[in-house]
Tab-separated table of C-alpha atoms in Angstrom:
chain	number	residue	atom	x	y	z
A	1	ALA	CA	83.945	116.593	94.622
A	2	VAL	CA	84.581	116.607	90.867
A	3	PHE	CA	82.897	113.248	90.345
A	4	PHE	CA	80.008	114.218	92.617
A	5	VAL	CA	79.215	117.208	90.406
A	6	PHE	CA	79.782	115.547	87.029
A	7	ILE	CA	78.637	112.011	87.806
A	8	ARG	CA	75.697	112.113	85.367
A	9	PRO	CA	77.732	112.812	82.179
A	10	ILE	CA	80.470	110.502	83.460
A	11	SER	CA	77.925	107.704	83.934
A	12	TYR	CA	76.647	108.195	80.387
A	13	ALA	CA	80.231	108.127	79.095
A	14	VAL	CA	80.975	104.749	80.716
A	15	GLY	CA	77.859	102.993	79.437
A	16	ALA	CA	74.804	104.014	81.469
A	17	THR	CA	71.491	104.091	79.611
A	18	GLU	CA	68.251	105.993	80.214
A	19	LEU	CA	67.040	102.904	82.059
A	20	THR	CA	69.941	102.951	84.567
A	21	ILE	CA	71.228	106.547	84.709
A	22	ASP	CA	69.192	107.763	87.694
A	23	ASP	CA	70.220	104.731	89.755
A	24	CYS	CA	73.866	105.288	88.799
A	25	VAL	CA	73.771	108.911	89.935
A	26	LEU	CA	71.998	108.163	93.232
A	27	TYR	CA	74.184	105.206	94.198
A	28	GLY	CA	77.402	106.879	93.041
A	29	ARG	CA	76.897	110.125	94.936
A	30	ILE	CA	76.228	108.358	98.226
A	31	LEU	CA	79.386	106.244	97.872
A	32	LEU	CA	81.490	109.248	96.859
A	33	VAL	CA	80.627	110.947	100.160
A	34	SER	CA	81.950	107.922	102.073
A	35	LEU	CA	85.104	107.587	99.971
A	36	PRO	CA	87.496	109.075	102.600
A	37	LEU	CA	86.181	106.541	105.120
A	38	PHE	CA	86.774	103.744	102.636
A	39	MET	CA	90.382	104.920	102.212
A	40	LEU	CA	90.903	105.026	105.990
A	41	GLN	CA	89.460	101.556	106.439
A	42	ASN	CA	91.841	100.067	103.873
A	43	SER	CA	94.887	101.971	105.162
A	44	PHE	CA	94.333	100.788	108.723
A	45	GLN	CA	94.412	97.148	107.595
A	46	SER	CA	98.036	97.562	106.482
A	47	PHE	CA	98.957	99.431	109.670
A	48	LEU	CA	97.391	96.776	111.888
A	49	ALA	CA	99.168	93.959	110.051
A	50	THR	CA	102.502	95.788	110.455
A	51	ALA	CA	101.723	96.379	114.140
A	52	GLU	CA	101.417	92.591	114.548
A	53	LYS	CA	97.641	92.766	114.998
A	54	PRO	CA	96.231	91.122	111.853
A	55	GLY	CA	93.613	89.400	114.005
A	56	PHE	CA	92.267	92.733	115.185
A	57	GLY	CA	92.213	93.955	111.579
A	58	LEU	CA	90.182	90.874	110.640
A	59	LYS	CA	87.701	91.559	113.439
A	60	VAL	CA	87.255	95.151	112.257
A	61	THR	CA	86.681	93.979	108.678
A	62	VAL	CA	84.207	91.274	109.731
A	63	PHE	CA	82.313	93.704	111.963
A	64	ALA	CA	82.131	96.258	109.141
A	65	GLY	CA	80.940	93.560	106.742
A	66	LEU	CA	78.252	92.365	109.145
A	67	THR	CA	77.167	95.985	109.572
A	68	ASN	CA	76.700	96.161	105.804
A	69	VAL	CA	74.668	92.936	105.765
A	70	VAL	CA	72.379	93.974	108.624
A	71	LEU	CA	71.840	97.490	107.255
A	72	ASP	CA	71.142	96.083	103.769
A	73	PHE	CA	68.364	93.994	105.276
A	74	LEU	CA	66.974	96.887	107.324
A	75	LEU	CA	67.247	99.673	104.755
A	76	VAL	CA	66.198	97.679	101.685
A	77	TYR	CA	63.886	94.916	102.915
A	78	VAL	CA	62.388	96.298	106.159
A	79	LEU	CA	62.432	100.022	105.364
A	80	PRO	CA	61.500	101.190	101.839
A	81	PHE	CA	64.740	102.962	100.927
A	82	GLY	CA	65.548	100.730	97.944
A	83	LEU	CA	68.770	101.479	96.092
A	84	ALA	CA	69.550	104.454	98.339
A	85	GLY	CA	69.297	102.107	101.329
A	86	ALA	CA	71.815	99.720	99.766
A	87	ALA	CA	74.241	102.577	99.154
A	88	LEU	CA	73.762	103.933	102.688
A	89	ALA	CA	74.420	100.469	104.123
A	90	THR	CA	77.740	100.325	102.285
A	91	ALA	CA	78.705	103.875	103.317
A	92	LEU	CA	77.862	103.318	106.983
A	93	SER	CA	79.768	100.030	107.085
A	94	GLN	CA	82.829	101.873	105.758
A	95	ALA	CA	82.372	104.438	108.528
A	96	VAL	CA	82.428	101.633	111.081
A	97	GLY	CA	85.585	100.121	109.561
A	98	ALA	CA	87.332	103.492	109.649
A	99	ALA	CA	86.139	104.662	113.077
A	100	ILE	CA	87.147	101.680	115.230
A	101	PRO	CA	90.923	101.869	114.536
A	102	LEU	CA	90.804	105.676	114.390
A	103	PHE	CA	89.711	105.900	118.029
A	104	LEU	CA	92.089	103.188	119.178
A	105	ARG	CA	94.242	105.247	121.537
A	106	GLU	CA	95.776	103.191	124.336
A	107	ASN	CA	96.437	99.629	123.216
A	108	ASP	CA	98.958	96.810	123.399
A	109	THR	CA	100.380	97.247	119.889
A	110	PRO	CA	103.310	99.294	118.556
A	111	LEU	CA	100.702	101.346	116.674
A	112	ARG	CA	100.120	104.816	118.100
A	113	LEU	CA	98.289	107.728	116.541
A	114	GLY	CA	100.009	111.064	117.079
A	115	ARG	CA	101.212	114.226	115.448
A	116	PRO	CA	102.335	113.451	111.871
A	117	CYS	CA	105.913	113.992	110.780
A	118	PHE	CA	106.030	114.551	107.036
A	119	ASP	CA	108.847	112.577	105.474
A	120	LEU	CA	108.253	113.359	101.807
A	121	ARG	CA	110.995	110.998	100.631
A	122	ALA	CA	109.462	108.078	102.519
A	123	LEU	CA	105.992	108.976	101.285
A	124	TRP	CA	107.233	109.128	97.692
A	125	ARG	CA	108.885	105.708	97.992
A	126	ALA	CA	105.696	104.286	99.517
A	127	CYS	CA	103.662	105.688	96.611
A	128	CYS	CA	106.080	104.223	94.073
A	129	ASN	CA	106.095	100.832	95.784
A	130	GLY	CA	102.301	100.863	95.938
A	131	ALA	CA	101.974	101.698	92.254
A	132	SER	CA	100.970	98.110	91.447
A	133	GLU	CA	97.971	98.248	93.754
A	134	MET	CA	96.973	101.609	92.279
A	135	VAL	CA	97.271	100.189	88.766
A	136	SER	CA	95.138	97.184	89.753
A	137	ASN	CA	92.300	99.363	91.001
A	138	LEU	CA	92.406	101.853	88.140
A	139	SER	CA	92.587	99.049	85.621
A	140	GLY	CA	89.739	97.201	87.312
A	141	SER	CA	87.511	100.234	86.861
A	142	LEU	CA	88.455	100.677	83.213
A	143	VAL	CA	87.996	96.988	82.461
A	144	GLY	CA	84.587	97.019	84.168
A	145	ILE	CA	83.561	99.876	81.889
A	146	LEU	CA	84.705	97.958	78.805
A	147	TYR	CA	82.816	94.855	79.938
A	148	ASN	CA	79.625	96.881	80.317
A	149	ILE	CA	80.030	98.498	76.901
A	150	GLN	CA	80.685	95.162	75.163
A	151	LEU	CA	77.859	93.398	76.976
A	152	MET	CA	75.380	96.169	76.211
A	153	ALA	CA	76.355	95.917	72.549
A	154	ILE	CA	75.927	92.125	72.382
A	155	VAL	CA	73.197	91.082	74.840
A	156	ARG	CA	72.037	94.336	76.481
A	157	GLU	CA	70.968	94.455	80.161
A	158	ASN	CA	70.881	90.670	80.635
A	159	GLY	CA	74.594	90.460	79.925
A	160	VAL	CA	75.339	93.183	82.478
A	161	SER	CA	73.230	91.328	85.061
A	162	ALA	CA	75.092	88.060	84.421
A	163	TYR	CA	78.401	89.916	84.656
A	164	GLY	CA	77.285	91.325	88.012
A	165	VAL	CA	76.825	87.790	89.358
A	166	LEU	CA	80.268	86.834	88.063
A	167	MET	CA	81.795	89.807	89.869
A	168	TYR	CA	80.196	88.783	93.176
A	169	VAL	CA	81.703	85.308	92.911
A	170	ASP	CA	84.985	86.669	91.575
A	171	PHE	CA	85.294	89.154	94.442
A	172	ILE	CA	84.578	86.492	97.080
A	173	PHE	CA	87.219	84.158	95.651
A	174	LYS	CA	89.799	86.868	94.997
A	175	ALA	CA	89.281	88.200	98.522
A	176	PHE	CA	91.199	85.190	99.842
A	177	PHE	CA	94.237	85.882	97.677
A	178	PHE	CA	94.145	89.635	98.233
A	179	GLY	CA	93.798	89.103	101.986
A	180	TYR	CA	96.648	86.610	102.037
A	181	SER	CA	98.799	88.917	99.912
A	182	ILE	CA	98.177	91.938	102.147
A	183	ALA	CA	99.114	89.854	105.199
A	184	VAL	CA	102.180	88.212	103.665
A	185	THR	CA	103.738	91.340	102.127
A	186	PRO	CA	105.095	92.753	105.426
A	187	VAL	CA	106.451	89.286	106.303
A	188	VAL	CA	108.254	89.064	102.960
A	189	GLY	CA	109.690	92.539	103.516
A	190	TYR	CA	110.828	91.660	107.030
A	191	HIS	CA	112.672	88.479	106.037
A	192	TYR	CA	114.207	90.136	102.994
A	193	GLY	CA	115.389	93.109	105.029
A	194	ALA	CA	116.753	90.853	107.783
A	195	GLN	CA	118.437	88.659	105.136
A	196	ASN	CA	116.625	85.569	106.379
A	197	HIS	CA	117.046	83.833	103.032
A	198	ALA	CA	115.945	80.399	104.262
A	199	GLU	CA	112.741	81.839	105.716
A	200	LEU	CA	112.071	83.742	102.487
A	201	LYS	CA	112.449	80.551	100.429
A	202	SER	CA	110.188	78.656	102.817
A	203	LEU	CA	107.564	81.400	102.706
A	204	LEU	CA	107.553	81.396	98.889
A	205	ARG	CA	107.277	77.610	98.705
A	206	LYS	CA	104.448	77.389	101.228
A	207	SER	CA	102.589	80.267	99.588
A	208	LEU	CA	102.702	78.564	96.200
A	209	ILE	CA	101.403	75.308	97.693
A	210	ILE	CA	98.535	77.161	99.379
A	211	THR	CA	97.729	78.936	96.116
A	212	VAL	CA	97.586	75.656	94.173
A	213	LEU	CA	95.279	73.967	96.675
A	214	VAL	CA	92.918	76.916	97.092
A	215	SER	CA	92.747	77.494	93.328
A	216	LEU	CA	91.666	73.896	92.737
A	217	VAL	CA	88.994	74.081	95.438
A	218	MET	CA	87.655	77.392	94.120
A	219	THR	CA	87.439	76.164	90.549
A	220	GLY	CA	85.696	72.949	91.548
A	221	ALA	CA	83.239	74.817	93.765
A	222	SER	CA	82.361	77.389	91.102
A	223	VAL	CA	81.687	74.733	88.454
A	224	THR	CA	79.656	72.555	90.818
A	225	LEU	CA	77.639	75.400	92.343
A	226	ALA	CA	77.048	77.416	89.162
A	227	GLY	CA	73.376	76.402	89.070
A	228	PRO	CA	72.546	77.212	92.726
A	229	ILE	CA	74.434	80.523	92.526
A	230	ALA	CA	72.479	81.531	89.427
A	231	ASP	CA	69.239	80.495	91.164
A	232	LEU	CA	70.100	82.725	94.114
A	233	PHE	CA	70.723	85.857	92.046
A	234	VAL	CA	68.725	85.540	88.831
A	235	GLY	CA	66.363	82.610	89.298
A	236	TYR	CA	63.451	84.844	88.332
A	237	ASP	CA	64.428	84.804	84.612
A	238	THR	CA	65.053	81.508	82.783
A	239	ALA	CA	67.072	82.983	79.902
A	240	LEU	CA	69.206	85.088	82.250
A	241	HIS	CA	69.653	82.090	84.564
A	242	ASP	CA	70.962	79.890	81.742
A	243	MET	CA	73.294	82.642	80.529
A	244	THR	CA	74.673	83.098	84.046
A	245	VAL	CA	75.297	79.362	84.555
A	246	ASN	CA	77.193	79.183	81.263
A	247	ALA	CA	79.163	82.320	82.128
A	248	LEU	CA	80.134	81.021	85.580
A	249	ARG	CA	81.391	77.701	84.254
A	250	ILE	CA	83.505	79.356	81.566
A	251	TYR	CA	84.765	82.109	83.879
A	252	SER	CA	85.675	79.599	86.623
A	253	VAL	CA	88.761	78.470	84.676
A	254	SER	CA	90.364	81.794	85.623
A	255	PHE	CA	90.269	80.737	89.296
A	256	LEU	CA	93.028	78.238	88.500
A	257	VAL	CA	95.389	81.046	87.517
A	258	PHE	CA	94.789	84.438	89.077
A	259	GLY	CA	95.970	83.512	92.595
A	260	PHE	CA	99.538	83.089	91.366
A	261	ASN	CA	99.559	86.510	89.723
A	262	ILE	CA	98.067	88.263	92.763
A	263	PHE	CA	100.626	86.646	95.043
A	264	GLY	CA	103.464	87.303	92.590
A	265	SER	CA	102.702	91.008	92.518
A	266	ALA	CA	102.481	91.159	96.320
A	267	PHE	CA	105.708	89.179	96.688
A	268	PHE	CA	107.660	91.725	94.651
A	269	THR	CA	106.022	94.547	96.606
A	270	GLY	CA	107.349	92.932	99.780
A	271	LEU	CA	110.813	92.840	98.209
A	272	ASN	CA	110.499	96.606	97.561
A	273	ASP	CA	110.529	95.878	93.839
A	274	GLY	CA	107.645	98.123	92.869
A	275	THR	CA	108.549	97.996	89.178
A	276	ASP	CA	108.029	94.255	88.708
A	277	SER	CA	105.024	94.273	91.009
A	278	ALA	CA	103.424	97.042	88.960
A	279	LEU	CA	104.301	95.264	85.709
A	280	ILE	CA	102.409	92.139	86.771
A	281	SER	CA	99.394	94.147	87.898
A	282	PHE	CA	99.462	96.352	84.801
A	283	LEU	CA	99.540	93.385	82.431
A	284	ARG	CA	96.912	91.246	84.201
A	285	THR	CA	94.407	93.970	84.937
A	286	LEU	CA	94.800	96.241	81.933
A	287	VAL	CA	96.910	95.349	78.902
A	288	PHE	CA	96.069	91.672	78.421
A	289	GLN	CA	92.514	91.979	79.686
A	290	VAL	CA	91.612	94.958	77.505
A	291	ALA	CA	93.026	93.159	74.472
A	292	ALA	CA	91.056	90.018	75.324
A	293	ILE	CA	87.791	91.914	75.886
A	294	LEU	CA	88.098	93.686	72.555
A	295	LEU	CA	89.317	90.742	70.449
A	296	LEU	CA	87.771	87.503	71.760
A	297	PRO	CA	84.100	88.501	71.254
A	298	ARG	CA	84.836	88.954	67.539
A	299	TRP	CA	85.510	85.227	67.249
A	300	LEU	CA	83.554	83.693	70.150
A	301	ASP	CA	80.687	86.181	70.582
A	302	ILE	CA	79.446	86.362	74.217
A	303	ASN	CA	81.643	83.432	75.324
A	304	GLY	CA	84.657	85.498	74.329
A	305	ILE	CA	83.784	87.991	77.061
A	306	TRP	CA	83.528	85.257	79.702
A	307	LEU	CA	86.918	83.868	78.564
A	308	ALA	CA	88.685	87.240	78.565
A	309	VAL	CA	89.847	87.066	82.187
A	310	THR	CA	91.205	83.534	81.784
A	311	ALA	CA	93.171	84.546	78.685
A	312	ALA	CA	94.588	87.635	80.402
A	313	GLU	CA	95.526	85.799	83.608
A	314	SER	CA	97.158	82.941	81.667
A	315	LEU	CA	99.345	85.329	79.678
A	316	THR	CA	100.260	87.188	82.860
A	317	LEU	CA	101.195	83.928	84.578
A	318	LEU	CA	103.909	83.417	81.983
A	319	VAL	CA	105.321	86.834	82.904
A	320	THR	CA	105.043	86.155	86.656
A	321	VAL	CA	106.887	82.838	86.380
A	322	SER	CA	109.569	84.434	84.209
A	323	LEU	CA	110.140	87.272	86.705
A	324	LEU	CA	110.288	84.902	89.678
A	325	ALA	CA	112.875	82.800	87.865
A	326	ALA	CA	114.914	85.799	86.676
A	327	LYS	CA	115.060	87.520	90.093
A	328	ARG	CA	115.739	84.420	92.162
A	329	ARG	CA	119.443	85.057	92.666
A	330	LYS	CA	119.057	88.785	93.205
A	331	TYR	CA	116.619	88.375	96.113
A	332	HIS	CA	117.920	84.992	97.364
A	333	TYR	CA	114.650	83.072	97.411
C-alpha cells in the first residue's frame, strides 16, 4: 500500500526519467496489487517440495509461466493494451500459480491446509534461517538500482536496454541453480537431521559436479549465442545491438562462478546454518557487487559495469570455499 501511493517519487529516486516515469508507475502499481499472490506462489513451492511433490510444484510453475506467455501475446500483440497488458499478464500468471495449490484440498501428499497454529518460536527460527534469501532479494533490488544509475550516467537509455537483455539471460541461467537449490535444501536438512553423513557427503559431491558441468555449458552457450540473442531483443538498433553482444560476452564469465555460491548458500540453509548462508548471499549480492559497480567503471568505463558481477561472484567464491572447508568437520560432510 505504501509503495502503491508513493511509487512516483520512489521511481524518480531510483533512476526513472521523464521518458520512463509514467511506464514505471503504471507497471509497478499493477504488480504491487498481485504481490500477495506472488508470495503465495513462491511459498507453495517450498511446501510442495517438503511434501515430496516437487513434480507437482514444477507443473504449477510451468503452467503459470505458460499463462504469462499466452497472456503476453494476447494482451500486448493481439489486444492493444501495451505495457499495461504485459503487467496484467504477469499478475494473472501469479494468480494462477497461487490458486492451484491453494485449492488443493484432498490429495495424496502429507500437505494439508487447515486451521493455523501459531508457533512464534518456529516462525522466528524460519525467518532467521531464511535471512539469506531475503538478503539476496533485497540486495538484488538495490544492485539493480545502482546499475540503472551508473548506466544512465555513462550511456543513457541504451545501456539500460542492454542491461535488460543481460538480466533476461541471467535470470534464465540462474533459474536452474535457484531451482536446484530450492529442491536440494530440504534433502540436505533431512540427511543432516537423520545423521546420514555418507548421504550428505555424496549429495555435496554430486551437486558440485552438476554445478561444474552446467556452468561450463551455460558459459559456452552465452558466448556462442550472444549475437542471436541480441538480434532477438535489440536487432532494430545497430549500436545497441553491438553494445549488447559485447556486454553478453563479458558478462558470461560470471556463469562459471555464480552456481557455486548459490548452491553454497542453500547448502548452509539446509544445515540450519542461517548465519553462513546469509553471509554468502550478503557478500555476493550486495557488498562485493556494490563495490564493483561503483569502482570498476572508473577504470574500465562501460565494460567495468559488465564485469562487476564476475568480480563480485569470484570474491564470494573464495568465501564459499573457505566456509565449506572450515565447517566440514562440524557438519560431517
